[in-house]
């Protein structure tokens, strides 16, 4: 009965904001110059990976995040794959990450032939936990000639990939400091956190490399797309080279100097991205209002709303509730989806999937606890907000 009441309260709160018969989890909003930008690309005949919109989109992401360089890719997984290569990860190495993540994180590690190692997350942020990482590094890593090796497996630990789950900034400052002490490069999976900050510093800029996703369900979208950001000019140049099939510049000859990837973002996708970036500040304002409304409106239903931790600012890409247990979670999921309000559980732990079941982990106590309880609720940017509507007080 209590779960039914919780679900009814969630459905009512969602419908007060969105009002559709069916409310998706997160849908794109195209309310700017998207159509005009696409038409300009078509008229220019530059619709593939060469065009001024690609360059403009890269510049806008670099400026917004405070990175020196940005290189656009076809999707976030491609950005992470190349980012790991640029960080020096090789076949047979290990990469520390979290089991509570979308599968793309581990897929990118596996593309190289490297092995994920799962360290537990922090309950407050749902991202890689600094305390768990410190314990793992202290207990498991030996340093030889400035390189980190796993005492148990003997493999080199070549990188660490923390993720900012649902746009909530993880303990990235502490993680970066810990990894620096062991000579482990950090590649931030910031796929979900465009517009999220630790202090005044944007997520994705604490490590050697950061990566973003612009999939159709992200806070801004290019249909499909990703981005690599870095402050290292050599890394940025090689990122562009590798993602452009490693082709050496020449007016007409086809010479490729290493194995590369056809990973550059098309100009058409970048055209969407440029228009979306113009609207991003407004999107962030509206999404914060939605999150604040949910926090207050759902305060008494027995489900904790996951808020940004102190000293950080989340983009609230996907709002999350923490239910008392798995039974309450499932009851809410069933009732909300039956009512046409899309909700979903958090991802299955990577360590439970067949291809990653044998990967080393530290027990994942918090990850397992969260897996049974987290529910995402609709978080799209609302179409319009009237002054006396439910979000009015939060936008004042």
mmCIF file of C-alpha atoms in Angstrom:
data_model
loop_
_atom_site.group_PDB
_atom_site.id
_atom_site.type_symbol
_atom_site.label_atom_id
_atom_site.label_comp_id
_atom_site.label_asym_id
_atom_site.label_seq_id
_atom_site.Cartn_x
_atom_site.Cartn_y
_atom_site.Cartn_z
ATOM 1 C CA UNK A 1 0.000 0.000 0.000
ATOM 2 C CA UNK A 2 2.805 2.399 0.888
ATOM 3 C CA UNK A 3 4.549 1.721 -2.441
ATOM 4 C CA UNK A 4 1.277 2.342 -4.299
ATOM 5 C CA UNK A 5 0.934 5.697 -2.559
ATOM 6 C CA UNK A 6 4.547 6.547 -3.425
ATOM 7 C CA UNK A 7 3.975 5.677 -7.074
ATOM 8 C CA UNK A 8 0.767 7.737 -7.173
ATOM 9 C CA UNK A 9 2.606 10.731 -5.731
ATOM 10 C CA UNK A 10 5.362 10.376 -8.328
ATOM 11 C CA UNK A 11 2.843 10.108 -11.167
ATOM 12 C CA UNK A 12 0.980 13.205 -9.936
ATOM 13 C CA UNK A 13 4.193 15.222 -9.577
ATOM 14 C CA UNK A 14 5.392 14.232 -13.053
ATOM 15 C CA UNK A 15 2.078 15.048 -14.717
ATOM 16 C CA UNK A 16 1.938 18.445 -13.028
ATOM 17 C CA UNK A 17 5.184 19.351 -14.824
ATOM 18 C CA UNK A 18 4.819 17.598 -18.170
ATOM 19 C CA UNK A 19 1.163 16.743 -18.651
ATOM 20 C CA UNK A 20 1.602 14.274 -21.539
ATOM 21 C CA UNK A 21 -0.385 11.044 -21.721
ATOM 22 C CA UNK A 22 2.920 9.193 -21.912
ATOM 23 C CA UNK A 23 5.855 10.860 -20.177
ATOM 24 C CA UNK A 24 9.280 9.620 -21.362
ATOM 25 C CA UNK A 25 12.323 9.559 -19.142
ATOM 26 C CA UNK A 26 14.217 12.193 -21.108
ATOM 27 C CA UNK A 27 13.410 13.595 -24.525
ATOM 28 C CA UNK A 28 15.296 16.172 -26.600
ATOM 29 C CA UNK A 29 14.090 19.745 -27.042
ATOM 30 C CA UNK A 30 14.720 21.475 -30.378
ATOM 31 C CA UNK A 31 13.593 25.050 -29.847
ATOM 32 C CA UNK A 32 16.469 27.013 -31.332
ATOM 33 C CA UNK A 33 18.362 27.233 -34.611
ATOM 34 C CA UNK A 34 18.578 23.472 -35.218
ATOM 35 C CA UNK A 35 16.589 23.462 -38.476
ATOM 36 C CA UNK A 36 18.368 26.550 -39.818
ATOM 37 C CA UNK A 37 21.766 25.071 -38.991
ATOM 38 C CA UNK A 38 20.913 21.790 -40.699
ATOM 39 C CA UNK A 39 19.685 23.599 -43.796
ATOM 40 C CA UNK A 40 22.901 25.631 -43.917
ATOM 41 C CA UNK A 41 24.941 22.414 -43.782
ATOM 42 C CA UNK A 42 22.939 20.884 -46.605
ATOM 43 C CA UNK A 43 23.297 24.033 -48.709
ATOM 44 C CA UNK A 44 27.063 24.037 -48.096
ATOM 45 C CA UNK A 45 27.381 20.385 -49.214
ATOM 46 C CA UNK A 46 29.551 19.745 -46.133
ATOM 47 C CA UNK A 47 27.521 17.134 -44.304
ATOM 48 C CA UNK A 48 30.163 14.616 -43.222
ATOM 49 C CA UNK A 49 33.155 15.001 -40.899
ATOM 50 C CA UNK A 50 34.517 18.150 -42.536
ATOM 51 C CA UNK A 51 32.676 21.413 -41.992
ATOM 52 C CA UNK A 52 32.631 24.638 -40.036
ATOM 53 C CA UNK A 53 29.976 23.426 -37.588
ATOM 54 C CA UNK A 54 32.284 20.688 -36.281
ATOM 55 C CA UNK A 55 34.943 23.263 -35.503
ATOM 56 C CA UNK A 56 32.387 25.641 -33.992
ATOM 57 C CA UNK A 57 30.877 22.925 -31.806
ATOM 58 C CA UNK A 58 34.301 21.865 -30.541
ATOM 59 C CA UNK A 59 35.110 25.488 -29.698
ATOM 60 C CA UNK A 60 31.826 25.937 -27.825
ATOM 61 C CA UNK A 61 32.373 22.828 -25.680
ATOM 62 C CA UNK A 62 35.960 23.828 -24.928
ATOM 63 C CA UNK A 63 34.856 27.310 -23.878
ATOM 64 C CA UNK A 64 31.904 26.090 -21.804
ATOM 65 C CA UNK A 65 33.911 23.469 -19.893
ATOM 66 C CA UNK A 66 37.055 25.561 -19.571
ATOM 67 C CA UNK A 67 39.167 23.068 -21.510
ATOM 68 C CA UNK A 68 41.939 24.169 -23.842
ATOM 69 C CA UNK A 69 40.998 21.632 -26.520
ATOM 70 C CA UNK A 70 37.954 19.637 -27.609
ATOM 71 C CA UNK A 71 37.717 16.965 -30.320
ATOM 72 C CA UNK A 72 34.294 15.804 -31.523
ATOM 73 C CA UNK A 73 33.516 12.116 -32.056
ATOM 74 C CA UNK A 74 30.614 10.046 -33.354
ATOM 75 C CA UNK A 75 29.483 9.063 -29.846
ATOM 76 C CA UNK A 76 30.550 9.043 -26.224
ATOM 77 C CA UNK A 77 31.785 5.458 -26.337
ATOM 78 C CA UNK A 78 34.154 6.339 -29.183
ATOM 79 C CA UNK A 79 35.395 9.321 -27.173
ATOM 80 C CA UNK A 80 36.109 7.095 -24.189
ATOM 81 C CA UNK A 81 37.745 4.398 -26.330
ATOM 82 C CA UNK A 82 40.164 6.858 -27.907
ATOM 83 C CA UNK A 83 40.645 8.672 -24.597
ATOM 84 C CA UNK A 84 41.890 5.455 -23.001
ATOM 85 C CA UNK A 85 44.302 4.862 -25.890
ATOM 86 C CA UNK A 86 45.595 8.418 -25.524
ATOM 87 C CA UNK A 87 46.107 7.819 -21.799
ATOM 88 C CA UNK A 88 48.391 4.896 -22.683
ATOM 89 C CA UNK A 89 46.140 1.909 -21.982
ATOM 90 C CA UNK A 90 47.280 -1.192 -23.850
ATOM 91 C CA UNK A 91 46.098 -4.758 -24.359
ATOM 92 C CA UNK A 92 46.403 -6.779 -21.151
ATOM 93 C CA UNK A 93 46.403 -3.728 -18.857
ATOM 94 C CA UNK A 94 43.839 -3.090 -16.132
ATOM 95 C CA UNK A 95 41.605 -0.039 -15.805
ATOM 96 C CA UNK A 96 39.937 0.860 -12.514
ATOM 97 C CA UNK A 97 36.311 1.870 -12.850
ATOM 98 C CA UNK A 98 32.941 1.320 -11.191
ATOM 99 C CA UNK A 99 30.476 -1.524 -11.611
ATOM 100 C CA UNK A 100 27.532 0.866 -11.230
ATOM 101 C CA UNK A 101 27.724 2.431 -14.680
ATOM 102 C CA UNK A 102 26.362 2.207 -18.212
ATOM 103 C CA UNK A 103 27.927 -0.617 -20.207
ATOM 104 C CA UNK A 104 29.737 1.792 -22.576
ATOM 105 C CA UNK A 105 32.330 2.494 -19.875
ATOM 106 C CA UNK A 106 33.424 -1.129 -19.749
ATOM 107 C CA UNK A 107 32.941 -1.733 -23.464
ATOM 108 C CA UNK A 108 35.465 1.009 -24.238
ATOM 109 C CA UNK A 109 37.988 -0.629 -21.894
ATOM 110 C CA UNK A 110 37.377 -3.999 -23.528
ATOM 111 C CA UNK A 111 37.812 -2.673 -27.088
ATOM 112 C CA UNK A 112 41.502 -2.210 -26.265
ATOM 113 C CA UNK A 113 41.803 -5.680 -24.796
ATOM 114 C CA UNK A 114 42.207 -4.274 -21.286
ATOM 115 C CA UNK A 115 40.495 -5.561 -18.145
ATOM 116 C CA UNK A 116 38.061 -3.555 -15.979
ATOM 117 C CA UNK A 117 38.658 -3.661 -12.227
ATOM 118 C CA UNK A 118 35.633 -2.574 -10.197
ATOM 119 C CA UNK A 119 35.915 -0.420 -7.087
ATOM 120 C CA UNK A 120 32.870 0.513 -5.028
ATOM 121 C CA UNK A 121 30.928 3.758 -5.387
ATOM 122 C CA UNK A 122 30.049 6.434 -2.860
ATOM 123 C CA UNK A 123 26.414 6.270 -1.705
ATOM 124 C CA UNK A 124 25.870 10.039 -1.903
ATOM 125 C CA UNK A 125 27.168 10.548 -5.451
ATOM 126 C CA UNK A 126 26.745 7.028 -6.934
ATOM 127 C CA UNK A 127 30.151 7.637 -8.539
ATOM 128 C CA UNK A 128 33.489 5.997 -7.762
ATOM 129 C CA UNK A 129 34.161 6.410 -4.054
ATOM 130 C CA UNK A 130 37.381 8.068 -2.921
ATOM 131 C CA UNK A 131 37.485 6.063 0.325
ATOM 132 C CA UNK A 132 36.981 2.764 -1.496
ATOM 133 C CA UNK A 133 39.602 3.714 -4.074
ATOM 134 C CA UNK A 134 42.128 4.625 -1.385
ATOM 135 C CA UNK A 135 41.590 1.285 0.328
ATOM 136 C CA UNK A 136 41.901 -0.620 -2.938
ATOM 137 C CA UNK A 137 45.080 1.157 -4.035
ATOM 138 C CA UNK A 138 46.700 0.753 -0.629
ATOM 139 C CA UNK A 139 45.883 -2.954 -0.420
ATOM 140 C CA UNK A 140 46.389 -4.001 -4.017
ATOM 141 C CA UNK A 141 48.892 -1.800 -5.850
ATOM 142 C CA UNK A 142 52.675 -1.990 -5.911
ATOM 143 C CA UNK A 143 54.779 0.660 -7.610
ATOM 144 C CA UNK A 144 57.651 -0.414 -9.845
ATOM 145 C CA UNK A 145 59.657 2.208 -11.752
ATOM 146 C CA UNK A 146 56.835 4.701 -11.301
ATOM 147 C CA UNK A 147 54.194 2.329 -12.688
ATOM 148 C CA UNK A 148 51.289 0.808 -10.785
ATOM 149 C CA UNK A 149 50.844 -2.970 -10.810
ATOM 150 C CA UNK A 150 48.161 -5.167 -9.325
ATOM 151 C CA UNK A 151 49.793 -7.421 -6.709
ATOM 152 C CA UNK A 152 47.139 -10.102 -7.251
ATOM 153 C CA UNK A 153 47.044 -10.314 -11.057
ATOM 154 C CA UNK A 154 50.473 -8.889 -11.901
ATOM 155 C CA UNK A 155 48.935 -6.641 -14.530
ATOM 156 C CA UNK A 156 49.718 -2.950 -14.967
ATOM 157 C CA UNK A 157 46.968 -0.591 -13.823
ATOM 158 C CA UNK A 158 47.037 1.858 -16.704
ATOM 159 C CA UNK A 159 44.130 4.222 -16.006
ATOM 160 C CA UNK A 160 41.187 5.053 -13.766
ATOM 161 C CA UNK A 161 37.744 5.902 -15.186
ATOM 162 C CA UNK A 162 35.379 7.467 -12.642
ATOM 163 C CA UNK A 163 31.891 8.411 -13.822
ATOM 164 C CA UNK A 164 29.671 11.329 -12.818
ATOM 165 C CA UNK A 165 26.437 9.362 -12.495
ATOM 166 C CA UNK A 166 23.267 11.084 -13.733
ATOM 167 C CA UNK A 167 25.131 14.424 -13.714
ATOM 168 C CA UNK A 168 26.051 14.280 -10.020
ATOM 169 C CA UNK A 169 29.724 15.130 -9.578
ATOM 170 C CA UNK A 170 31.692 12.286 -8.001
ATOM 171 C CA UNK A 171 34.584 12.830 -5.581
ATOM 172 C CA UNK A 172 36.797 13.657 -8.529
ATOM 173 C CA UNK A 173 39.275 15.941 -6.736
ATOM 174 C CA UNK A 174 40.164 13.243 -4.220
ATOM 175 C CA UNK A 175 40.203 10.561 -6.934
ATOM 176 C CA UNK A 176 42.561 12.595 -9.128
ATOM 177 C CA UNK A 177 44.909 13.202 -6.185
ATOM 178 C CA UNK A 178 44.935 9.527 -5.204
ATOM 179 C CA UNK A 179 45.650 8.391 -8.746
ATOM 180 C CA UNK A 180 48.410 10.965 -9.172
ATOM 181 C CA UNK A 181 50.178 9.425 -6.192
ATOM 182 C CA UNK A 182 50.294 6.093 -8.012
ATOM 183 C CA UNK A 183 51.050 7.469 -11.486
ATOM 184 C CA UNK A 184 47.630 6.373 -12.781
ATOM 185 C CA UNK A 185 46.096 8.663 -15.445
ATOM 186 C CA UNK A 186 42.462 9.638 -14.914
ATOM 187 C CA UNK A 187 40.051 9.553 -17.864
ATOM 188 C CA UNK A 188 36.759 11.053 -16.702
ATOM 189 C CA UNK A 189 33.543 9.539 -17.975
ATOM 190 C CA UNK A 190 31.589 12.795 -17.918
ATOM 191 C CA UNK A 191 29.071 11.513 -20.472
ATOM 192 C CA UNK A 192 26.093 12.580 -18.355
ATOM 193 C CA UNK A 193 27.472 15.678 -16.675
ATOM 194 C CA UNK A 194 27.690 18.552 -19.156
ATOM 195 C CA UNK A 195 26.831 21.557 -17.002
ATOM 196 C CA UNK A 196 27.959 19.990 -13.685
ATOM 197 C CA UNK A 197 30.667 21.520 -11.485
ATOM 198 C CA UNK A 198 32.876 20.921 -8.485
ATOM 199 C CA UNK A 199 33.260 24.392 -7.097
ATOM 200 C CA UNK A 200 33.732 26.517 -10.206
ATOM 201 C CA UNK A 201 35.498 23.788 -12.173
ATOM 202 C CA UNK A 202 33.584 21.761 -14.737
ATOM 203 C CA UNK A 203 33.419 17.977 -14.538
ATOM 204 C CA UNK A 204 35.581 16.295 -17.160
ATOM 205 C CA UNK A 205 38.477 18.692 -16.594
ATOM 206 C CA UNK A 206 40.120 17.140 -13.517
ATOM 207 C CA UNK A 207 41.762 14.222 -15.279
ATOM 208 C CA UNK A 208 44.215 13.977 -18.125
ATOM 209 C CA UNK A 209 41.226 13.555 -20.454
ATOM 210 C CA UNK A 210 37.466 13.976 -20.142
ATOM 211 C CA UNK A 211 34.731 12.588 -22.369
ATOM 212 C CA UNK A 212 31.101 13.604 -22.987
ATOM 213 C CA UNK A 213 28.104 12.094 -24.761
ATOM 214 C CA UNK A 214 25.464 13.856 -26.865
ATOM 215 C CA UNK A 215 23.156 10.900 -27.391
ATOM 216 C CA UNK A 216 19.467 11.629 -27.980
ATOM 217 C CA UNK A 217 18.661 11.414 -24.281
ATOM 218 C CA UNK A 218 21.434 13.664 -22.962
ATOM 219 C CA UNK A 219 21.050 17.256 -21.711
ATOM 220 C CA UNK A 220 22.023 18.469 -25.183
ATOM 221 C CA UNK A 221 22.020 16.182 -28.186
ATOM 222 C CA UNK A 222 23.599 15.925 -31.594
ATOM 223 C CA UNK A 223 21.536 12.823 -32.358
ATOM 224 C CA UNK A 224 24.633 10.748 -31.755
ATOM 225 C CA UNK A 225 27.927 12.255 -30.737
ATOM 226 C CA UNK A 226 30.665 12.609 -28.177
ATOM 227 C CA UNK A 227 33.599 14.824 -27.252
ATOM 228 C CA UNK A 228 37.131 14.439 -25.918
ATOM 229 C CA UNK A 229 38.458 17.362 -23.867
ATOM 230 C CA UNK A 230 41.984 17.929 -22.607
ATOM 231 C CA UNK A 231 44.432 20.695 -21.746
ATOM 232 C CA UNK A 232 47.284 18.809 -23.422
ATOM 233 C CA UNK A 233 47.904 19.994 -26.983
ATOM 234 C CA UNK A 234 49.803 16.858 -28.002
ATOM 235 C CA UNK A 235 46.947 14.653 -26.796
ATOM 236 C CA UNK A 236 44.399 16.843 -28.590
ATOM 237 C CA UNK A 237 46.303 16.653 -31.879
ATOM 238 C CA UNK A 238 46.616 12.897 -31.634
ATOM 239 C CA UNK A 239 42.932 12.598 -30.722
ATOM 240 C CA UNK A 240 41.966 14.339 -33.943
ATOM 241 C CA UNK A 241 44.470 12.225 -35.894
ATOM 242 C CA UNK A 242 43.286 8.891 -34.474
ATOM 243 C CA UNK A 243 39.607 9.740 -34.935
ATOM 244 C CA UNK A 244 40.240 10.684 -38.587
ATOM 245 C CA UNK A 245 41.531 7.217 -39.588
ATOM 246 C CA UNK A 246 45.106 8.320 -38.742
ATOM 247 C CA UNK A 247 45.391 9.935 -42.172
ATOM 248 C CA UNK A 248 48.387 12.192 -42.655
ATOM 249 C CA UNK A 249 47.560 15.611 -44.166
ATOM 250 C CA UNK A 250 47.963 15.707 -47.943
ATOM 251 C CA UNK A 251 45.934 17.317 -50.753
ATOM 252 C CA UNK A 252 45.238 13.995 -52.486
ATOM 253 C CA UNK A 253 47.372 11.085 -51.227
ATOM 254 C CA UNK A 254 45.954 8.460 -48.845
ATOM 255 C CA UNK A 255 48.674 7.767 -46.302
ATOM 256 C CA UNK A 256 47.812 6.446 -42.844
ATOM 257 C CA UNK A 257 50.612 6.128 -40.306
ATOM 258 C CA UNK A 258 48.942 3.925 -37.652
ATOM 259 C CA UNK A 259 45.703 2.078 -36.975
ATOM 260 C CA UNK A 260 43.046 4.758 -36.671
ATOM 261 C CA UNK A 261 39.297 5.010 -36.337
ATOM 262 C CA UNK A 262 36.522 6.549 -38.396
ATOM 263 C CA UNK A 263 35.233 8.353 -35.320
ATOM 264 C CA UNK A 264 34.886 12.015 -36.361
ATOM 265 C CA UNK A 265 31.516 13.693 -35.814
ATOM 266 C CA UNK A 266 29.651 14.624 -39.021
ATOM 267 C CA UNK A 267 28.954 18.289 -39.720
ATOM 268 C CA UNK A 268 25.191 17.627 -39.640
ATOM 269 C CA UNK A 269 25.383 16.385 -36.073
ATOM 270 C CA UNK A 270 27.595 19.282 -35.047
ATOM 271 C CA UNK A 271 25.028 21.685 -36.540
ATOM 272 C CA UNK A 272 22.497 20.366 -34.040
ATOM 273 C CA UNK A 273 25.080 20.677 -31.278
ATOM 274 C CA UNK A 274 25.790 24.336 -31.985
ATOM 275 C CA UNK A 275 22.096 25.184 -31.714
ATOM 276 C CA UNK A 276 21.740 23.082 -28.563
ATOM 277 C CA UNK A 277 24.691 24.806 -26.894
ATOM 278 C CA UNK A 278 22.981 28.160 -27.384
ATOM 279 C CA UNK A 279 20.090 26.832 -25.283
ATOM 280 C CA UNK A 280 22.121 24.980 -22.653
ATOM 281 C CA UNK A 281 22.005 27.706 -19.950
ATOM 282 C CA UNK A 282 18.218 27.750 -20.210
ATOM 283 C CA UNK A 283 18.055 23.953 -20.132
ATOM 284 C CA UNK A 284 20.161 23.893 -16.973
ATOM 285 C CA UNK A 285 17.942 26.475 -15.270
ATOM 286 C CA UNK A 286 14.768 24.544 -16.061
ATOM 287 C CA UNK A 287 16.239 21.192 -15.060
ATOM 288 C CA UNK A 288 17.326 22.608 -11.699
ATOM 289 C CA UNK A 289 13.788 23.871 -11.171
ATOM 290 C CA UNK A 290 12.412 20.399 -11.952
ATOM 291 C CA UNK A 291 14.849 18.816 -9.477
ATOM 292 C CA UNK A 292 14.013 21.315 -6.733
ATOM 293 C CA UNK A 293 10.303 20.759 -7.333
ATOM 294 C CA UNK A 294 10.693 16.970 -7.096
ATOM 295 C CA UNK A 295 12.783 17.317 -3.948
ATOM 296 C CA UNK A 296 10.044 19.284 -2.195
ATOM 297 C CA UNK A 297 7.008 17.594 -3.735
ATOM 298 C CA UNK A 298 8.192 14.050 -2.996
ATOM 299 C CA UNK A 299 9.698 14.699 0.423
ATOM 300 C CA UNK A 300 7.135 12.613 2.323
ATOM 301 C CA UNK A 301 6.785 9.463 0.198
ATOM 302 C CA UNK A 302 9.526 7.384 1.791
ATOM 303 C CA UNK A 303 11.929 7.758 -1.139
ATOM 304 C CA UNK A 304 15.053 9.836 -0.750
ATOM 305 C CA UNK A 305 15.708 12.308 -3.579
ATOM 306 C CA UNK A 306 19.379 12.191 -4.601
ATOM 307 C CA UNK A 307 20.731 15.729 -4.274
ATOM 308 C CA UNK A 308 24.067 17.207 -5.313
ATOM 309 C CA UNK A 309 26.701 17.008 -2.597
ATOM 310 C CA UNK A 310 27.903 20.159 -0.882
ATOM 311 C CA UNK A 311 30.382 22.176 -2.929
ATOM 312 C CA UNK A 312 29.129 20.805 -6.246
ATOM 313 C CA UNK A 313 26.491 21.815 -8.771
ATOM 314 C CA UNK A 314 24.697 19.078 -10.700
ATOM 315 C CA UNK A 315 23.042 19.405 -14.092
ATOM 316 C CA UNK A 316 20.328 17.008 -12.829
ATOM 317 C CA UNK A 317 20.337 15.183 -16.151
ATOM 318 C CA UNK A 318 18.314 12.290 -14.702
ATOM 319 C CA UNK A 319 16.676 12.724 -11.314
ATOM 320 C CA UNK A 320 16.966 9.728 -9.017
ATOM 321 C CA UNK A 321 15.030 8.429 -6.032
ATOM 322 C CA UNK A 322 16.317 5.921 -3.497
ATOM 323 C CA UNK A 323 13.550 3.510 -2.382
ATOM 324 C CA UNK A 324 13.621 1.550 0.898
ATOM 325 C CA UNK A 325 14.295 -1.829 -0.724
ATOM 326 C CA UNK A 326 14.028 -3.846 -3.930
ATOM 327 C CA UNK A 327 10.362 -4.685 -3.372
ATOM 328 C CA UNK A 328 9.416 -1.023 -3.026
ATOM 329 C CA UNK A 329 11.523 -0.183 -6.080
ATOM 330 C CA UNK A 330 9.806 -2.804 -8.228
ATOM 331 C CA UNK A 331 6.357 -1.761 -7.055
ATOM 332 C CA UNK A 332 7.048 1.863 -7.978
ATOM 333 C CA UNK A 333 8.525 0.887 -11.354
ATOM 334 C CA UNK A 334 5.517 -1.232 -12.241
ATOM 335 C CA UNK A 335 2.891 1.261 -11.080
ATOM 336 C CA UNK A 336 4.504 4.291 -12.741
ATOM 337 C CA UNK A 337 5.106 2.573 -16.074
ATOM 338 C CA UNK A 338 1.582 1.140 -16.046
ATOM 339 C CA UNK A 339 0.327 4.724 -15.608
ATOM 340 C CA UNK A 340 2.308 5.952 -18.634
ATOM 341 C CA UNK A 341 5.075 7.615 -16.602
ATOM 342 C CA UNK A 342 8.389 6.137 -17.636
ATOM 343 C CA UNK A 343 10.696 5.213 -14.776
ATOM 344 C CA UNK A 344 13.642 2.832 -14.767
ATOM 345 C CA UNK A 345 15.998 1.132 -12.327
ATOM 346 C CA UNK A 346 19.699 1.897 -12.222
ATOM 347 C CA UNK A 347 21.899 -0.215 -14.491
ATOM 348 C CA UNK A 348 22.645 -3.829 -13.652
ATOM 349 C CA UNK A 349 26.091 -3.965 -12.079
ATOM 350 C CA UNK A 350 28.746 -4.614 -14.711
ATOM 351 C CA UNK A 351 30.157 -7.355 -12.494
ATOM 352 C CA UNK A 352 26.914 -9.314 -12.930
ATOM 353 C CA UNK A 353 27.028 -9.274 -16.749
ATOM 354 C CA UNK A 354 28.481 -12.393 -18.406
ATOM 355 C CA UNK A 355 31.378 -10.627 -20.152
ATOM 356 C CA UNK A 356 32.568 -8.894 -16.948
ATOM 357 C CA UNK A 357 31.618 -11.502 -14.344
ATOM 358 C CA UNK A 358 35.210 -12.611 -13.800
ATOM 359 C CA UNK A 359 36.630 -9.107 -13.353
ATOM 360 C CA UNK A 360 38.295 -8.285 -10.065
ATOM 361 C CA UNK A 361 36.279 -6.162 -7.602
ATOM 362 C CA UNK A 362 36.350 -5.073 -3.978
ATOM 363 C CA UNK A 363 33.013 -6.550 -2.871
ATOM 364 C CA UNK A 364 30.910 -3.620 -4.157
ATOM 365 C CA UNK A 365 28.829 -3.355 -1.000
ATOM 366 C CA UNK A 366 27.440 0.121 -1.704
ATOM 367 C CA UNK A 367 26.977 -0.604 -5.417
ATOM 368 C CA UNK A 368 24.855 -3.651 -4.595
ATOM 369 C CA UNK A 369 22.840 -1.657 -2.077
ATOM 370 C CA UNK A 370 22.085 1.092 -4.604
ATOM 371 C CA UNK A 371 21.318 -1.354 -7.414
ATOM 372 C CA UNK A 372 18.321 -2.611 -5.426
ATOM 373 C CA UNK A 373 16.913 0.832 -4.625
ATOM 374 C CA UNK A 374 17.545 3.510 -7.276
ATOM 375 C CA UNK A 375 14.778 4.642 -9.618
ATOM 376 C CA UNK A 376 15.118 7.346 -12.282
ATOM 377 C CA UNK A 377 12.077 9.533 -12.933
ATOM 378 C CA UNK A 378 11.202 11.786 -15.917
ATOM 379 C CA UNK A 379 13.663 14.657 -16.192
ATOM 380 C CA UNK A 380 13.173 16.283 -19.607
ATOM 381 C CA UNK A 381 13.387 20.029 -20.070
ATOM 382 C CA UNK A 382 9.719 21.117 -19.891
ATOM 383 C CA UNK A 383 8.203 22.546 -23.084
ATOM 384 C CA UNK A 384 7.026 25.738 -21.410
ATOM 385 C CA UNK A 385 6.547 27.068 -17.920
ATOM 386 C CA UNK A 386 3.901 29.588 -17.006
ATOM 387 C CA UNK A 387 4.483 31.984 -14.142
ATOM 388 C CA UNK A 388 1.796 30.443 -11.948
ATOM 389 C CA UNK A 389 2.686 26.841 -12.862
ATOM 390 C CA UNK A 390 4.263 24.304 -10.507
ATOM 391 C CA UNK A 391 7.809 25.377 -11.369
ATOM 392 C CA UNK A 392 7.114 29.101 -11.087
ATOM 393 C CA UNK A 393 8.380 29.473 -7.501
ATOM 394 C CA UNK A 394 11.583 27.622 -8.425
ATOM 395 C CA UNK A 395 12.320 29.905 -11.357
ATOM 396 C CA UNK A 396 11.686 33.175 -9.571
#
